[in-house]
Amino acid sequence: MEILLWLVPSVAVTVVAMCWVGWYGREGRGEVDREVAVARMAQALRREHRGGYAVRPAPARDRSRGIAVRPSRTPPPGR
């Protein structure tokens, strides 16, 4: 059990960092004015957007039959 004591400092630093980031992240968020948010959304909706999906050609299908064909180990008869 004593061998695990070397983990204590790293676990303590990780827990403190997690708590600090959680606390700091809450403080940084400010309230956005509702009117400003509505204006931003209206501007984004008025913007012209590209179409939904790009048409891509269908990939060529492999004519695999599910059987692994290995080259023969015997030399060809012409040699």
mmCIF file of C-alpha atoms in Angstrom:
data_model
loop_
_atom_site.group_PDB
_atom_site.id
_atom_site.type_symbol
_atom_site.label_atom_id
_atom_site.label_comp_id
_atom_site.label_asym_id
_atom_site.label_seq_id
_atom_site.Cartn_x
_atom_site.Cartn_y
_atom_site.Cartn_z
ATOM 1 C CA MET A 1 0.000 0.000 0.000
ATOM 2 C CA GLU A 2 2.934 2.344 0.665
ATOM 3 C CA ILE A 3 3.915 2.185 -2.980
ATOM 4 C CA LEU A 4 0.712 4.050 -3.888
ATOM 5 C CA LEU A 5 1.689 7.057 -1.767
ATOM 6 C CA TRP A 6 3.555 8.558 -4.714
ATOM 7 C CA LEU A 7 0.144 9.034 -6.357
ATOM 8 C CA VAL A 8 -1.159 11.283 -3.570
ATOM 9 C CA PRO A 9 0.517 14.535 -4.765
ATOM 10 C CA SER A 10 -0.639 14.120 -8.350
ATOM 11 C CA VAL A 11 -4.188 13.245 -7.264
ATOM 12 C CA ALA A 12 -4.264 16.261 -4.926
ATOM 13 C CA VAL A 13 -3.046 18.614 -7.666
ATOM 14 C CA THR A 14 -5.604 17.185 -10.108
ATOM 15 C CA VAL A 15 -8.495 17.618 -7.660
ATOM 16 C CA VAL A 16 -7.458 21.177 -6.816
ATOM 17 C CA ALA A 17 -7.131 22.022 -10.518
ATOM 18 C CA MET A 18 -10.568 20.561 -11.252
ATOM 19 C CA CYS A 19 -12.151 22.571 -8.454
ATOM 20 C CA TRP A 20 -10.401 25.768 -9.545
ATOM 21 C CA VAL A 21 -11.421 25.362 -13.194
ATOM 22 C CA GLY A 22 -15.017 24.646 -12.177
ATOM 23 C CA TRP A 23 -15.142 27.734 -9.981
ATOM 24 C CA TYR A 24 -13.325 29.962 -12.467
ATOM 25 C CA GLY A 25 -15.555 28.856 -15.344
ATOM 26 C CA ARG A 26 -18.690 29.886 -13.446
ATOM 27 C CA GLU A 27 -17.376 33.352 -12.677
ATOM 28 C CA GLY A 28 -16.413 34.100 -16.263
ATOM 29 C CA ARG A 29 -19.911 33.725 -17.714
ATOM 30 C CA GLY A 30 -21.826 36.937 -17.955
ATOM 31 C CA GLU A 31 -25.466 37.394 -18.802
ATOM 32 C CA VAL A 32 -26.107 38.377 -22.409
ATOM 33 C CA ASP A 33 -28.822 40.967 -22.924
ATOM 34 C CA ARG A 34 -31.910 39.352 -24.407
ATOM 35 C CA GLU A 35 -32.261 42.026 -27.073
ATOM 36 C CA VAL A 36 -28.640 41.573 -28.169
ATOM 37 C CA ALA A 37 -29.114 37.799 -28.357
ATOM 38 C CA VAL A 38 -32.278 38.169 -30.461
ATOM 39 C CA ALA A 39 -30.523 40.609 -32.805
ATOM 40 C CA ARG A 40 -27.588 38.213 -33.261
ATOM 41 C CA MET A 41 -29.911 35.308 -33.989
ATOM 42 C CA ALA A 42 -31.943 37.368 -36.498
ATOM 43 C CA GLN A 43 -28.731 38.406 -38.259
ATOM 44 C CA ALA A 44 -27.563 34.788 -38.448
ATOM 45 C CA LEU A 45 -30.919 33.645 -39.827
ATOM 46 C CA ARG A 46 -30.885 36.357 -42.524
ATOM 47 C CA ARG A 47 -27.461 35.262 -43.754
ATOM 48 C CA GLU A 48 -27.456 33.142 -46.880
ATOM 49 C CA HIS A 49 -26.312 29.586 -46.255
ATOM 50 C CA ARG A 50 -25.175 26.876 -48.613
ATOM 51 C CA GLY A 51 -27.395 23.907 -49.359
ATOM 52 C CA GLY A 52 -27.610 20.986 -46.967
ATOM 53 C CA TYR A 53 -25.687 18.137 -48.540
ATOM 54 C CA ALA A 54 -22.992 17.980 -51.184
ATOM 55 C CA VAL A 55 -23.687 15.350 -53.828
ATOM 56 C CA ARG A 56 -20.817 12.899 -54.096
ATOM 57 C CA PRO A 57 -20.479 10.135 -56.650
ATOM 58 C CA ALA A 58 -21.112 6.675 -55.294
ATOM 59 C CA PRO A 59 -17.874 4.797 -54.608
ATOM 60 C CA ALA A 60 -17.072 1.879 -56.900
ATOM 61 C CA ARG A 61 -18.181 -1.335 -55.263
ATOM 62 C CA ASP A 62 -15.611 -4.021 -54.645
ATOM 63 C CA ARG A 63 -16.712 -7.300 -56.138
ATOM 64 C CA SER A 64 -15.607 -9.235 -53.098
ATOM 65 C CA ARG A 65 -17.267 -12.584 -52.643
ATOM 66 C CA GLY A 66 -16.080 -13.037 -49.099
ATOM 67 C CA ILE A 67 -13.432 -15.615 -49.997
ATOM 68 C CA ALA A 68 -9.742 -14.962 -49.475
ATOM 69 C CA VAL A 69 -7.866 -16.058 -52.566
ATOM 70 C CA ARG A 70 -4.168 -16.612 -51.987
ATOM 71 C CA PRO A 71 -1.590 -17.085 -54.728
ATOM 72 C CA SER A 72 -0.521 -20.640 -55.302
ATOM 73 C CA ARG A 73 2.704 -21.774 -53.632
ATOM 74 C CA THR A 74 3.654 -24.014 -56.514
ATOM 75 C CA PRO A 75 5.489 -22.368 -59.421
ATOM 76 C CA PRO A 76 3.509 -21.927 -62.639
ATOM 77 C CA PRO A 77 3.746 -24.922 -65.027
ATOM 78 C CA GLY A 78 5.692 -22.948 -67.673
ATOM 79 C CA ARG A 79 8.895 -22.665 -65.599
#
